[in-house]
Structures are given as structure tokens and as C-alpha cells.
Coordinates of C-alpha atoms in Angstrom, one line a residue:
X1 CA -32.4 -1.7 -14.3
X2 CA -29.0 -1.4 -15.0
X3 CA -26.2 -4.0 -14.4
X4 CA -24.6 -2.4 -11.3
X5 CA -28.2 -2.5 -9.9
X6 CA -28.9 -6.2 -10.6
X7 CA -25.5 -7.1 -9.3
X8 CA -25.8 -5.2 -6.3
X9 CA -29.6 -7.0 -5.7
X10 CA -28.0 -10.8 -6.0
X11 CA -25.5 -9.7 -3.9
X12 CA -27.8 -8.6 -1.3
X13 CA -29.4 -11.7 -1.9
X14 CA -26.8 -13.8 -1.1
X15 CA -26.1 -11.8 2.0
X16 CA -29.5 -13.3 3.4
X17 CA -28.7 -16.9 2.0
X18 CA -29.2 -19.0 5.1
X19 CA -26.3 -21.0 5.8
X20 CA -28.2 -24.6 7.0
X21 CA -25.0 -25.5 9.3
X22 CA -23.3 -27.3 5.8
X23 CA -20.1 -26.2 5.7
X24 CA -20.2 -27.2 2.2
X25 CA -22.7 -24.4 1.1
X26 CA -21.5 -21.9 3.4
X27 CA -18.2 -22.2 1.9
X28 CA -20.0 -22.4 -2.0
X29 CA -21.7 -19.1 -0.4
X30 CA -18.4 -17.5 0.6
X31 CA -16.7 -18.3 -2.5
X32 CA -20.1 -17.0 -4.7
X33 CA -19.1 -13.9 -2.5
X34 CA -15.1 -13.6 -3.5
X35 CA -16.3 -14.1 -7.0
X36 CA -18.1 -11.0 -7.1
X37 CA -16.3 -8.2 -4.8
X38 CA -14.7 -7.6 -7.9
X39 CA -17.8 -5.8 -9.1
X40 CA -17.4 -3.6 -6.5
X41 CA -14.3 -3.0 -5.6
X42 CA -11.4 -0.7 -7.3
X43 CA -7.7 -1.8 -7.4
X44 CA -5.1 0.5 -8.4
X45 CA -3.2 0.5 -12.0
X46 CA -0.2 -1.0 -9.8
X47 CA -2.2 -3.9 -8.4
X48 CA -1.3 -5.3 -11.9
X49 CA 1.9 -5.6 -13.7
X50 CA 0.7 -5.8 -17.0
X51 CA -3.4 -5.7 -19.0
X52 CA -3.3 -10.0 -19.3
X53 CA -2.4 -10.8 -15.9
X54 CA -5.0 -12.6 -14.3
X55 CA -6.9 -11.5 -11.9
X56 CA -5.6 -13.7 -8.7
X57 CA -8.3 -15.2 -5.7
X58 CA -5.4 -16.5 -3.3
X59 CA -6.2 -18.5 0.0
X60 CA -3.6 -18.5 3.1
X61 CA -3.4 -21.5 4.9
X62 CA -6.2 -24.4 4.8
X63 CA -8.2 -24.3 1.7
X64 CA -11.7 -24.5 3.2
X65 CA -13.3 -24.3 -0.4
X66 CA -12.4 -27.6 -1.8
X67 CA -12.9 -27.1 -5.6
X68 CA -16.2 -24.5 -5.0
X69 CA -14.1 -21.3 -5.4
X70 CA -12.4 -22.9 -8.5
X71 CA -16.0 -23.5 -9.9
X72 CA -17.5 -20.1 -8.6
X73 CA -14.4 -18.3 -11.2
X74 CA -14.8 -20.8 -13.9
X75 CA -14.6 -18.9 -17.1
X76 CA -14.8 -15.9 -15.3
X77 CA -13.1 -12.6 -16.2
X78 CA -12.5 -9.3 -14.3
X79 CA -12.2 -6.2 -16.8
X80 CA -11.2 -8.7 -19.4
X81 CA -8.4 -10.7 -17.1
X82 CA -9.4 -14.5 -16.3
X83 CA -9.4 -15.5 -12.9
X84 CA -6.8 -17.7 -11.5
X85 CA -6.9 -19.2 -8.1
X86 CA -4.0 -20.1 -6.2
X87 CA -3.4 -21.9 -2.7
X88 CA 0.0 -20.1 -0.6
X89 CA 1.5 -21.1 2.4
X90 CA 3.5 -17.9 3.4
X91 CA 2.1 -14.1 3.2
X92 CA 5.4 -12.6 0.9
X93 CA 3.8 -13.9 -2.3
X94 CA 0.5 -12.7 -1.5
X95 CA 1.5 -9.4 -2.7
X96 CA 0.5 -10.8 -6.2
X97 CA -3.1 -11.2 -4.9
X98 CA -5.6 -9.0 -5.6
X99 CA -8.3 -10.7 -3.3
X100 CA -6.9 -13.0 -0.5
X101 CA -8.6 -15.1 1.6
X102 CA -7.0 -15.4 4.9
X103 CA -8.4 -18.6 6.5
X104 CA -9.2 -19.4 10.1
X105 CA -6.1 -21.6 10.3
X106 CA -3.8 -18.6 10.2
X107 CA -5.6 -16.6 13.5
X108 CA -2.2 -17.0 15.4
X109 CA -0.4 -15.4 12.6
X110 CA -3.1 -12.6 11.7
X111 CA -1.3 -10.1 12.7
X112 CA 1.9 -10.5 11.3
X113 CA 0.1 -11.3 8.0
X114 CA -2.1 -8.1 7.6
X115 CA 1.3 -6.0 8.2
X116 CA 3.2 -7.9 5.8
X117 CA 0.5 -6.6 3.3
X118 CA 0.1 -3.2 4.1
X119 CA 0.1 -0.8 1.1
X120 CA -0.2 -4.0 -1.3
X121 CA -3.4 -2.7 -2.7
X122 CA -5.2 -6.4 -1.8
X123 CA -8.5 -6.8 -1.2
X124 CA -8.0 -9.1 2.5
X125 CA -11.1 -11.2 3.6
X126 CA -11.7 -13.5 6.3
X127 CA -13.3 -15.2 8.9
X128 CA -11.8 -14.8 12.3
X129 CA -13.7 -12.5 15.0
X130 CA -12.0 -9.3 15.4
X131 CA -10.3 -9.7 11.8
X132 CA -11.9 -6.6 10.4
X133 CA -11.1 -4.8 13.7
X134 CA -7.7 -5.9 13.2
X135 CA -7.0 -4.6 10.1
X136 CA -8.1 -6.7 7.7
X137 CA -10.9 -5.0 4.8
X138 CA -13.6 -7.7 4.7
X139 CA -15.0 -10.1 7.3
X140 CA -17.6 -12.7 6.7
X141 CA -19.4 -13.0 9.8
X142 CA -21.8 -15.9 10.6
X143 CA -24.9 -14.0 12.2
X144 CA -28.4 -16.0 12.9
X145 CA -27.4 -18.7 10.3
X146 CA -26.4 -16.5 7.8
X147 CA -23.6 -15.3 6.1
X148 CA -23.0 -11.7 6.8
X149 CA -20.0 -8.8 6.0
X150 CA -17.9 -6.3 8.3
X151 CA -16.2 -4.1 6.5
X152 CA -13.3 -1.9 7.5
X153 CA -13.2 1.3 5.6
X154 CA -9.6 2.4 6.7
X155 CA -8.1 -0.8 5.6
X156 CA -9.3 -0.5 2.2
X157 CA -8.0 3.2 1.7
X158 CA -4.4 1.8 3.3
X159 CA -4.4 -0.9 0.5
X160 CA -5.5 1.9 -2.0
X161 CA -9.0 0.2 -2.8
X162 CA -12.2 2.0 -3.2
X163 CA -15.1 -0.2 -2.0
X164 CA -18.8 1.2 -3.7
X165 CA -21.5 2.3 -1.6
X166 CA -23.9 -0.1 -2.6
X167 CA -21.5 -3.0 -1.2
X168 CA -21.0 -0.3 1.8
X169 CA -24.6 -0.4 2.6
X170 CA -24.7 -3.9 2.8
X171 CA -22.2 -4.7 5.2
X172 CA -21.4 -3.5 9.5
X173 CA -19.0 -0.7 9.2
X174 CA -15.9 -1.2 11.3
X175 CA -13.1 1.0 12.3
X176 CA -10.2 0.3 13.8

């Protein structure tokens, strides 16, 4: 079985993980979740400025994770870059971002956000209804106690990203 496979099967897996109304292990699920997009997702050359910058998990607004997404990254490395997670207040600095988590806290401000970051080639996720719908490339979506994704095809080809099929087939397909 190769590695793609195995990743692709505990991600699956984790897509039936039921969340047992602990906000706590939904959130160590979510961040489980942001830790490996990475394995299937493309950035462009440009989403880095040079081969050792990190690879950057950012979160907008309140930090629902605590310290599980710092733990879920620990020691971690994308293509040879270690991860670093940062907290931001403001979208302009998210350009730096090459996953960023866009939390609940920042609904009123959604839209604004996702067209400050158009073209940035970053890999948006959250966890508003409608967020995939308006724009943004990954939703996590609670559904019959578990944890499930919306994806938005168009907004990933806008930020220049190619999502795999196996992560495709995995998640609801949503168009703008």
C-alpha cells in the first residue's frame, strides 16, 4: 500500500471520527485535519519566498485550538519546511499563510476577509455555514456528530491550489 493510500485511509478515518459534543476533541480533530491537507494539497512555487520558510497554519480571530494545533504540528515538516503556527488579528498578513483557519469569530467580517485574499495561493478553512459557498476552499461541517468537509473547487483554482482527488472524494463538492 503505498503512502498516499495509507494517508488518504486515516484521513478518511478521521472524517467518521465522532465528535462526542467535546469541544476539546472536535477541535484536536479539526487541527489533526489542518495538519494533514498538506498531503493533499499543491501550493504554487510563489506561495513561498524562499526553500526554509516554514510552512505557516495561521488562525484569524479566536484561537479555538488552545495548544492542540501546536501539538498536532509538533516536529512536523511539509516537503522538508517545519511548521510554524501563528495567531493574526487582521487578514493583510495572512498573505504569508499557506493554510489559514478563519474562525467563527470573524463571520461578520467573512467577506471582506476571503477578498482580501484572493489570488494569495492560501489554502482558507473554516467553520461558518455558507463559508465554502462564499468563497472560502474548505469547510468543516458538523453533520450527525461528526466532523465532515465542503469543499469549494473554484476557490482553490482562484488561490492557484490543486486539491487531490482522493481528498475530493471525501468531501461535498460546493460551487459558488
Amino acid at each position: 500500500m503505498t503512502l498516499r493510500m495509507q494517508w488518504g485511509l486515516m484521513l478518511g478515518a478521521l472524517l467518521c471520527t465522532a465528535v462526542q459534543g467535546q469541544t476539546t476533541e472536535e477541535y484536536r480533530v479539526k487541527a489533526a485535519f489542518l495538519r494533514n491537507f498538506p498531503k493533499f494539497v499543491e501550493w504554487p512555487s510563489q506561495a513561498f519566498k524562499n526553500p526554509s520558510e516554514p510552512f505557516a497554519i495561521c488562525v484569524l480571530g479566536k484561537n479555538p485550538f488552545g495548544d492542540a494545533l501546536a501539538r498536532a504540528v509538533s516536529g512536523g515538516t511539509v516537503d522538508g519546511r517545519p511548521f510554524s503556527v501563528l495567531q493574526i488579528e487582521d487578514p493583510s498578513p495572512a498573505r504569508i499563510c499557506q493554510i489559514l483557519f478563519i474562525s467563527a469569530s470573524e463571520r461578520r467580517r467573512l467577506h471582506s476577509i476571503l477578498g482580501e485574499l484572493k489570488g494569495a495561493a492560501t489554502l482558507t478553512v473554516g467553520e461558518c455555514d455558507d463559508f465554502a459557498e462564499a468563497g472560502g476552499v474548505v469547510n468543516f461541517k458538523i453533520e450527525g456528530g461528526s466532523i465532515r468537509l465542503q469543499i469549494n473547487p473554484a476557490a482553490a483554482a482562484q488561490q492557484q491550489l490543486h486539491i487531490s482527488a482522493k481528498l475530493l472524494s471525501l468531501a461535498e463538492i460546493v460551487k459558488k
